[in-house]
Amino acid sequence: MKILGIESSCDETAAAVVEDGRVVLSNIVASQVEEHRLYGGVVPEIASRRHSEAITGVVREALEKAEVTINDIDAIAVTYAPGLIGALLVGVNFAKGLSLSSGLPLVPVHHLRSHIASNYITNESLEPPFLCMVVSGGHTHIINVESYTKYDIIGKTRDDAAGEAFDKAARSMGMPYPGGIMLDKEAEKGNDTAFKLPTPSVDGAPLDFSFSGLKTAVINIISNNKQKGIEINKADLSASYRKAVVDYLVKNLMLAAEKTGQKKIVIAGGVSANSLLRKRLEEECKKRKLQFFCPELKYCGDNAAMVASQGYYEFLAGNRASLDLNACAQRSIDIG
Ligand code: KG4
Ligand code: ZN
């Protein structure tokens, strides 16, 4: 069964064709990041406009690369929540139009569900149940994935998402948006014990996260040094900060594994590309005799292959949208 996936929740216009949820026939991503970089973050108005301009070409290219026409497609899956409302609407409206003209069923896909599904593409044998930490620019959740379409959130952030925490720290060090990936690279050259940073925790909720204290600590270090006329060593600060964030993520995820008894540990979302996070989890899981899964780097960030993959499982579960499907800026993963 071939599914056409469409994604436009943030600043990537993407379309892909995936067979039976696992085999990627094409995966086209048109990124707007260069343009948003000028403003230090995603400008929603610009994002919507660029999606409108790009979407027809991106979908056409996805069909061409997969060497199929719309007649070979069995269903259209589209990200409808959560995300930037104007951006989501472009994908949703395009998918509705295509569904109406082709007669193909329309399948609504939750963005975080699709991030988790990026692991089905990379890891052929992975099947629920498993424990997944979704770490993206907008979300940080620890989730018991009970089936392909049933989720139980057991931990989440109280303030910033992990990606946001990386981006904000990177920005305060003068790195361009989105700074997470650059901070990761810079950290490779630094000493991770050079700066002392707080060990965060949320009172009474050991699986929840709060990144605001860490972020403030970095901003204070930068401004204190600036006042003293001392040039900060960016590599050392990046390494110390990356270690603090990753230690925190790993600690809570390992605690969640202990509490739930899950033996399969999975990560997903943009921050799952972080090199230290991947390395540390591999080591920790090996020590504890847990199986560790992460998406291939090209499927960590926003893409439509993951939408088509999750769309397949939503389709099998009988989930369909009618032509009154609306986009939602906020919606919990467990609702669907
Ligand atoms: O999942 P994603 O592409 O978009 C959302 O759904 O939010 O995640 C984007 C986030 C950004 O904050 C970006 O800085 C972060 O993922 N990111 C990283 C790395 N690569 C991307 N953060 C840390 N280390 C990386 N290597
Ligand atoms: Zn995302």
CSV table of C-alpha atoms and ligand atoms in Angstrom, one decimal:
chain,number,residue,atom,x,y,z
A,1,MET,CA,0.0,0.0,0.0
A,2,LYS,CA,1.5,3.4,-1.1
A,3,ILE,CA,0.8,6.5,1.0
A,4,LEU,CA,1.6,10.1,-0.1
A,5,GLY,CA,2.7,12.1,3.0
A,6,ILE,CA,2.5,15.8,3.2
A,7,GLU,CA,4.1,17.9,6.0
A,8,SER,CA,4.1,21.7,6.5
A,9,SER,CA,3.9,22.2,10.3
A,10,CYS,CA,6.8,24.6,10.7
A,11,ASP,CA,9.5,25.7,8.2
A,12,GLU,CA,9.9,22.6,6.0
A,13,THR,CA,7.6,21.9,3.1
A,14,ALA,CA,7.8,18.2,2.5
A,15,ALA,CA,6.2,15.3,0.6
A,16,ALA,CA,7.1,11.7,0.4
A,17,VAL,CA,5.8,8.3,-0.9
A,18,VAL,CA,6.2,5.4,1.5
A,19,GLU,CA,5.1,1.8,0.9
A,20,ASP,CA,3.6,-0.3,3.7
A,21,GLY,CA,4.7,2.2,6.3
A,22,ARG,CA,8.4,1.3,6.1
A,23,VAL,CA,9.8,1.5,2.6
A,24,VAL,CA,10.6,5.1,1.4
A,25,LEU,CA,10.1,5.5,-2.3
A,26,SER,CA,10.8,9.3,-2.2
A,27,ASN,CA,11.3,11.9,0.4
A,28,ILE,CA,11.4,15.6,-0.7
A,29,VAL,CA,12.1,18.4,1.8
A,30,ALA,CA,12.2,22.1,0.8
A,31,SER,CA,13.7,23.9,3.8
A,32,GLN,CA,13.0,27.6,4.5
A,33,VAL,CA,15.7,27.8,7.2
A,34,GLU,CA,18.0,30.2,5.4
A,35,GLU,CA,15.3,32.8,5.1
A,36,HIS,CA,14.1,32.5,8.8
A,37,ARG,CA,17.8,32.7,9.9
A,38,LEU,CA,17.8,36.4,9.0
A,39,TYR,CA,15.2,36.9,11.8
A,40,GLY,CA,16.7,34.6,14.4
A,41,GLY,CA,13.7,32.2,14.3
A,42,VAL,CA,10.7,31.1,12.3
A,43,VAL,CA,8.4,34.0,11.2
A,44,PRO,CA,5.0,32.4,10.8
A,45,GLU,CA,3.7,34.7,8.1
A,46,ILE,CA,6.7,34.0,5.9
A,47,ALA,CA,6.5,30.3,6.6
A,48,SER,CA,2.9,30.1,5.4
A,49,ARG,CA,3.7,32.0,2.2
A,50,ARG,CA,6.7,29.9,1.4
A,51,HIS,CA,4.7,26.7,1.9
A,52,SER,CA,2.0,27.9,-0.5
A,53,GLU,CA,4.7,28.6,-3.1
A,54,ALA,CA,6.5,25.3,-2.7
A,55,ILE,CA,3.9,22.7,-2.0
A,56,THR,CA,2.7,21.9,-5.6
A,57,GLY,CA,6.3,21.4,-6.8
A,58,VAL,CA,7.3,19.4,-3.8
A,59,VAL,CA,4.4,17.0,-4.1
A,60,ARG,CA,5.0,16.7,-7.8
A,61,GLU,CA,8.6,15.9,-7.2
A,62,ALA,CA,7.8,13.3,-4.6
A,63,LEU,CA,5.5,11.5,-7.0
A,64,GLU,CA,8.1,11.7,-9.8
A,65,LYS,CA,11.0,10.5,-7.7
A,66,ALA,CA,8.9,7.5,-6.5
A,67,GLU,CA,8.1,6.9,-10.2
A,68,VAL,CA,4.4,6.8,-9.6
A,69,THR,CA,1.4,8.9,-10.5
A,70,ILE,CA,-1.5,9.9,-8.2
A,71,ASN,CA,-3.3,6.8,-9.6
A,72,ASP,CA,-0.8,4.5,-7.9
A,73,ILE,CA,-1.4,6.1,-4.5
A,74,ASP,CA,-3.8,4.5,-2.0
A,75,ALA,CA,-4.2,7.3,0.5
A,76,ILE,CA,-3.0,10.8,1.4
A,77,ALA,CA,-1.6,11.4,4.9
A,78,VAL,CA,-1.2,15.0,6.1
A,79,THR,CA,0.1,16.6,9.3
A,80,TYR,CA,-2.8,18.5,10.8
A,81,ALA,CA,-1.5,19.2,14.3
A,82,PRO,CA,0.3,20.6,16.3
A,83,GLY,CA,2.3,23.4,14.7
A,84,LEU,CA,2.1,26.9,13.2
A,85,ILE,CA,-1.6,27.2,12.3
A,86,GLY,CA,-1.0,29.1,9.0
A,87,ALA,CA,1.7,26.7,8.0
A,88,LEU,CA,-0.4,23.6,8.8
A,89,LEU,CA,-3.3,25.0,6.9
A,90,VAL,CA,-1.3,25.0,3.6
A,91,GLY,CA,-0.6,21.3,3.8
A,92,VAL,CA,-4.1,20.4,5.1
A,93,ASN,CA,-5.8,22.4,2.3
A,94,PHE,CA,-3.6,21.0,-0.4
A,95,ALA,CA,-4.2,17.4,0.9
A,96,LYS,CA,-8.0,18.0,1.0
A,97,GLY,CA,-8.0,19.4,-2.6
A,98,LEU,CA,-6.0,16.4,-3.8
A,99,SER,CA,-8.2,14.0,-1.9
A,100,LEU,CA,-11.3,15.6,-3.5
A,101,SER,CA,-10.0,15.5,-7.0
A,102,SER,CA,-8.5,12.0,-6.8
A,103,GLY,CA,-11.1,10.4,-4.6
A,104,LEU,CA,-8.4,9.0,-2.4
A,105,PRO,CA,-8.9,8.7,1.4
A,106,LEU,CA,-7.5,11.4,3.6
A,107,VAL,CA,-5.6,10.4,6.8
A,108,PRO,CA,-4.9,12.9,9.5
A,109,VAL,CA,-1.5,12.6,11.2
A,110,HIS,CA,-0.3,14.1,14.5
A,111,HIS,CA,3.2,15.6,14.1
A,112,LEU,CA,4.7,13.9,17.2
A,113,ARG,CA,3.2,10.6,16.2
A,114,SER,CA,5.0,11.0,12.8
A,115,HIS,CA,8.3,11.8,14.5
A,116,ILE,CA,8.0,8.5,16.4
A,117,ALA,CA,7.2,6.7,13.1
A,118,SER,CA,10.6,7.9,11.7
A,119,ASN,CA,11.9,5.0,13.7
A,120,TYR,CA,9.8,2.4,11.8
A,121,ILE,CA,11.5,3.5,8.6
A,122,THR,CA,15.0,3.2,10.0
A,123,ASN,CA,14.5,0.2,12.2
A,124,GLU,CA,12.7,-2.5,10.3
A,125,SER,CA,12.0,-4.8,13.2
A,126,LEU,CA,10.7,-2.1,15.7
A,127,GLU,CA,7.2,-2.6,16.8
A,128,PRO,CA,5.2,-1.1,19.8
A,129,PRO,CA,5.1,-1.4,22.7
A,130,PHE,CA,8.2,0.7,23.5
A,131,LEU,CA,9.3,3.7,25.5
A,132,CYS,CA,10.0,6.8,23.4
A,133,MET,CA,11.4,10.2,24.3
A,134,VAL,CA,10.3,12.8,21.7
A,135,VAL,CA,12.8,15.7,21.7
A,136,SER,CA,12.0,18.4,19.2
A,137,GLY,CA,12.0,22.1,18.8
A,138,GLY,CA,8.6,22.4,20.4
A,139,HIS,CA,8.1,19.3,22.5
A,140,THR,CA,9.9,17.1,25.1
A,141,HIS,CA,7.8,14.1,26.1
A,142,ILE,CA,8.5,10.7,27.5
A,143,ILE,CA,5.8,8.5,26.1
A,144,ASN,CA,4.7,4.9,26.5
A,145,VAL,CA,3.9,3.9,23.0
A,146,GLU,CA,1.4,1.1,23.6
A,147,SER,CA,0.5,0.5,20.0
A,148,TYR,CA,0.9,2.3,16.6
A,149,THR,CA,-1.9,4.6,17.5
A,150,LYS,CA,-2.1,4.5,21.4
A,151,TYR,CA,0.1,6.7,23.6
A,152,ASP,CA,0.5,7.4,27.2
A,153,ILE,CA,2.5,10.5,28.2
A,154,ILE,CA,4.4,9.8,31.4
A,155,GLY,CA,6.8,12.9,31.4
A,156,LYS,CA,7.0,16.2,29.8
A,157,THR,CA,8.6,19.6,30.0
A,158,ARG,CA,7.2,22.3,32.2
A,159,ASP,CA,8.8,25.1,30.1
A,160,ASP,CA,11.1,25.1,27.1
A,161,ALA,CA,11.5,22.1,24.8
A,162,ALA,CA,14.9,20.5,24.6
A,163,GLY,CA,15.4,21.9,21.1
A,164,GLU,CA,14.4,25.4,22.3
A,165,ALA,CA,16.8,25.0,25.2
A,166,PHE,CA,19.6,24.3,22.7
A,167,ASP,CA,18.6,27.0,20.3
A,168,LYS,CA,18.3,29.7,23.0
A,169,ALA,CA,21.7,28.9,24.5
A,170,ALA,CA,23.2,28.8,21.1
A,171,ARG,CA,21.7,32.2,20.3
A,172,SER,CA,23.0,33.7,23.4
A,173,MET,CA,26.5,32.6,22.3
A,174,GLY,CA,25.9,34.3,18.9
A,175,MET,CA,25.2,31.2,16.8
A,176,PRO,CA,22.6,31.6,14.0
A,177,TYR,CA,19.2,29.9,14.1
A,178,PRO,CA,18.6,27.0,14.6
A,179,GLY,CA,21.6,26.9,16.9
A,180,GLY,CA,21.1,23.3,18.2
A,181,ILE,CA,23.1,21.6,15.5
A,182,MET,CA,25.9,24.2,15.6
A,183,LEU,CA,26.1,24.0,19.4
A,184,ASP,CA,26.4,20.2,19.0
A,185,LYS,CA,29.4,20.7,16.5
A,186,GLU,CA,31.0,23.4,18.7
A,187,ALA,CA,30.7,21.2,21.8
A,188,GLU,CA,32.9,18.5,20.1
A,189,LYS,CA,35.9,20.8,20.4
A,190,GLY,CA,35.3,21.8,24.0
A,191,ASN,CA,35.9,20.7,27.6
A,192,ASP,CA,32.6,19.6,29.1
A,193,THR,CA,33.8,20.3,32.7
A,194,ALA,CA,34.9,23.9,32.0
A,195,PHE,CA,31.7,25.5,33.3
A,196,LYS,CA,29.6,24.4,36.3
A,197,LEU,CA,25.9,24.3,35.5
A,198,PRO,CA,22.9,23.4,37.7
A,199,THR,CA,21.4,19.9,37.7
A,200,PRO,CA,17.7,20.5,37.0
A,201,SER,CA,14.8,18.6,38.4
A,202,VAL,CA,11.0,19.1,38.9
A,203,ASP,CA,9.9,18.6,42.5
A,204,GLY,CA,7.5,15.7,42.9
A,205,ALA,CA,7.6,14.8,39.1
A,206,PRO,CA,10.9,13.0,38.5
A,207,LEU,CA,10.0,12.2,34.8
A,208,ASP,CA,9.2,15.8,33.9
A,209,PHE,CA,11.7,18.4,32.6
A,210,SER,CA,12.4,22.0,33.2
A,211,PHE,CA,15.1,23.7,31.2
A,212,SER,CA,14.7,27.3,32.2
A,213,GLY,CA,17.3,27.2,35.1
A,214,LEU,CA,20.0,25.8,32.7
A,215,LYS,CA,19.2,28.4,30.1
A,216,THR,CA,19.4,31.3,32.7
A,217,ALA,CA,22.7,29.9,34.0
A,218,VAL,CA,24.2,30.1,30.6
A,219,ILE,CA,22.9,33.6,30.0
A,220,ASN,CA,24.4,34.6,33.4
A,221,ILE,CA,27.8,33.1,32.6
A,222,ILE,CA,27.9,35.0,29.3
A,223,SER,CA,26.9,38.4,30.8
A,224,ASN,CA,29.1,38.0,33.9
A,225,ASN,CA,32.1,37.3,31.7
A,226,LYS,CA,31.2,40.1,29.3
A,227,GLN,CA,31.1,42.6,32.2
A,228,LYS,CA,34.6,41.5,33.3
A,229,GLY,CA,35.8,41.8,29.7
A,230,ILE,CA,36.6,38.1,29.5
A,231,GLU,CA,36.0,36.4,26.1
A,232,ILE,CA,34.0,33.3,26.7
A,233,ASN,CA,35.3,30.0,25.2
A,234,LYS,CA,32.3,29.0,23.1
A,235,ALA,CA,33.4,25.4,22.6
A,236,ASP,CA,33.8,24.9,26.4
A,237,LEU,CA,30.5,26.5,27.2
A,238,SER,CA,28.8,24.5,24.4
A,239,ALA,CA,30.3,21.2,25.7
A,240,SER,CA,29.4,21.9,29.3
A,241,TYR,CA,25.8,22.9,28.4
A,242,ARG,CA,25.3,20.0,26.0
A,243,LYS,CA,26.5,17.6,28.7
A,244,ALA,CA,24.1,19.1,31.2
A,245,VAL,CA,21.1,18.9,28.9
A,246,VAL,CA,22.0,15.4,27.7
A,247,ASP,CA,22.6,14.1,31.3
A,248,TYR,CA,19.2,15.4,32.2
A,249,LEU,CA,17.4,13.8,29.2
A,250,VAL,CA,19.3,10.5,29.8
A,251,LYS,CA,18.6,10.4,33.5
A,252,ASN,CA,14.8,10.9,33.1
A,253,LEU,CA,14.6,8.4,30.2
A,254,MET,CA,16.5,5.7,32.1
A,255,LEU,CA,14.3,6.3,35.2
A,256,ALA,CA,11.2,6.0,33.0
A,257,ALA,CA,12.6,2.7,31.7
A,258,GLU,CA,13.1,1.4,35.2
A,259,LYS,CA,9.6,2.5,36.3
A,260,THR,CA,7.8,1.0,33.3
A,261,GLY,CA,10.0,-2.0,32.8
A,262,GLN,CA,10.1,-1.3,29.0
A,263,LYS,CA,13.0,-3.0,27.3
A,264,LYS,CA,12.9,-1.1,24.0
A,265,ILE,CA,14.1,2.6,24.2
A,266,VAL,CA,13.5,4.9,21.3
A,267,ILE,CA,14.2,8.6,20.6
A,268,ALA,CA,12.6,10.9,18.0
A,269,GLY,CA,12.5,14.5,16.9
A,270,GLY,CA,15.1,17.1,15.8
A,271,VAL,CA,17.2,16.7,19.0
A,272,SER,CA,17.5,13.0,18.5
A,273,ALA,CA,20.2,14.0,15.9
A,274,ASN,CA,22.3,15.2,18.8
A,275,SER,CA,25.6,13.2,18.7
A,276,LEU,CA,26.2,13.1,22.5
A,277,LEU,CA,22.6,12.1,23.2
A,278,ARG,CA,22.8,9.2,20.7
A,279,LYS,CA,26.2,8.0,22.1
A,280,ARG,CA,25.2,8.3,25.7
A,281,LEU,CA,21.9,6.4,25.3
A,282,GLU,CA,23.6,3.7,23.3
A,283,GLU,CA,26.0,3.2,26.2
A,284,GLU,CA,23.4,3.4,29.0
A,285,CYS,CA,21.1,1.0,27.2
A,286,LYS,CA,23.9,-1.5,26.6
A,287,LYS,CA,24.8,-1.3,30.3
A,288,ARG,CA,21.2,-2.0,31.3
A,289,LYS,CA,20.6,-4.7,28.6
A,290,LEU,CA,17.9,-2.5,26.9
A,291,GLN,CA,17.5,-2.3,23.1
A,292,PHE,CA,18.1,1.2,21.8
A,293,PHE,CA,16.6,2.7,18.6
A,294,CYS,CA,17.0,6.1,17.0
A,295,PRO,CA,16.1,7.4,13.5
A,296,GLU,CA,18.7,7.8,10.7
A,297,LEU,CA,19.9,11.4,10.8
A,298,LYS,CA,18.0,12.4,7.7
A,299,TYR,CA,14.7,11.4,9.4
A,300,CYS,CA,15.3,13.2,12.7
A,301,GLY,CA,14.1,16.6,11.5
A,302,ASP,CA,10.8,17.4,9.9
A,303,ASN,CA,10.1,15.3,6.8
A,304,ALA,CA,7.1,13.7,5.1
A,305,ALA,CA,8.4,10.1,5.0
A,306,MET,CA,7.6,9.9,8.7
A,307,VAL,CA,4.1,11.3,8.0
A,308,ALA,CA,3.4,8.7,5.3
A,309,SER,CA,4.7,6.0,7.6
A,310,GLN,CA,2.5,7.0,10.5
A,311,GLY,CA,-0.3,7.6,8.0
A,312,TYR,CA,-0.1,3.9,7.0
A,313,TYR,CA,-0.7,2.8,10.6
A,314,GLU,CA,-3.5,5.4,11.1
A,315,PHE,CA,-5.1,4.0,7.9
A,316,LEU,CA,-4.9,0.5,9.2
A,317,ALA,CA,-6.5,1.6,12.5
A,318,GLY,CA,-9.4,3.1,10.5
A,319,ASN,CA,-8.6,6.7,11.0
A,320,ARG,CA,-9.9,8.9,8.2
A,321,ALA,CA,-10.5,12.6,7.8
A,322,SER,CA,-13.4,14.2,5.9
A,323,LEU,CA,-13.1,17.3,3.8
A,324,ASP,CA,-13.9,19.5,6.9
A,325,LEU,CA,-10.6,18.5,8.5
A,326,ASN,CA,-9.1,21.6,10.2
A,327,ALA,CA,-5.6,22.3,11.3
A,328,CYS,CA,-4.9,22.6,15.1
A,329,ALA,CA,-2.0,24.6,16.6
A,330,GLN,CA,-2.1,22.5,19.8
A,331,ARG,CA,-3.2,19.0,20.3
A,332,SER,CA,-2.0,16.2,22.6
A,333,ILE,CA,-0.5,13.1,21.0
A,334,ASP,CA,-2.8,10.8,23.0
A,335,ILE,CA,-5.9,12.4,21.5
A,336,GLY,CA,-4.7,11.8,18.0
B,1,KG4,O1,11.7,18.0,15.2
B,1,KG4,P1,12.2,19.3,14.6
B,1,KG4,O2,12.8,19.3,13.3
B,1,KG4,O3,11.1,20.4,14.6
B,1,KG4,C1,10.1,20.5,15.5
B,1,KG4,O4,9.1,19.7,15.4
B,1,KG4,O5,10.2,21.3,16.4
B,1,KG4,O6,13.3,19.9,15.7
B,1,KG4,C2,14.0,21.0,15.5
B,1,KG4,C3,14.9,21.2,16.7
B,1,KG4,C4,15.6,22.6,16.7
B,1,KG4,O7,15.4,23.1,17.9
B,1,KG4,C5,17.1,22.2,16.4
B,1,KG4,O8,18.0,23.1,16.9
B,1,KG4,C6,17.2,20.9,17.1
B,1,KG4,O9,16.0,20.2,16.7
B,1,KG4,N1,18.3,20.1,16.6
B,1,KG4,C7,19.4,19.8,17.4
B,1,KG4,C8,20.3,19.1,16.6
B,1,KG4,N2,19.8,19.0,15.3
B,1,KG4,C9,18.6,19.6,15.4
B,1,KG4,N3,19.6,20.0,18.7
B,1,KG4,C10,20.7,19.5,19.3
B,1,KG4,N4,21.7,18.8,18.6
B,1,KG4,C11,21.5,18.6,17.2
B,1,KG4,N5,22.4,17.9,16.5
B,2,ZN,ZN,9.1,18.3,14.2
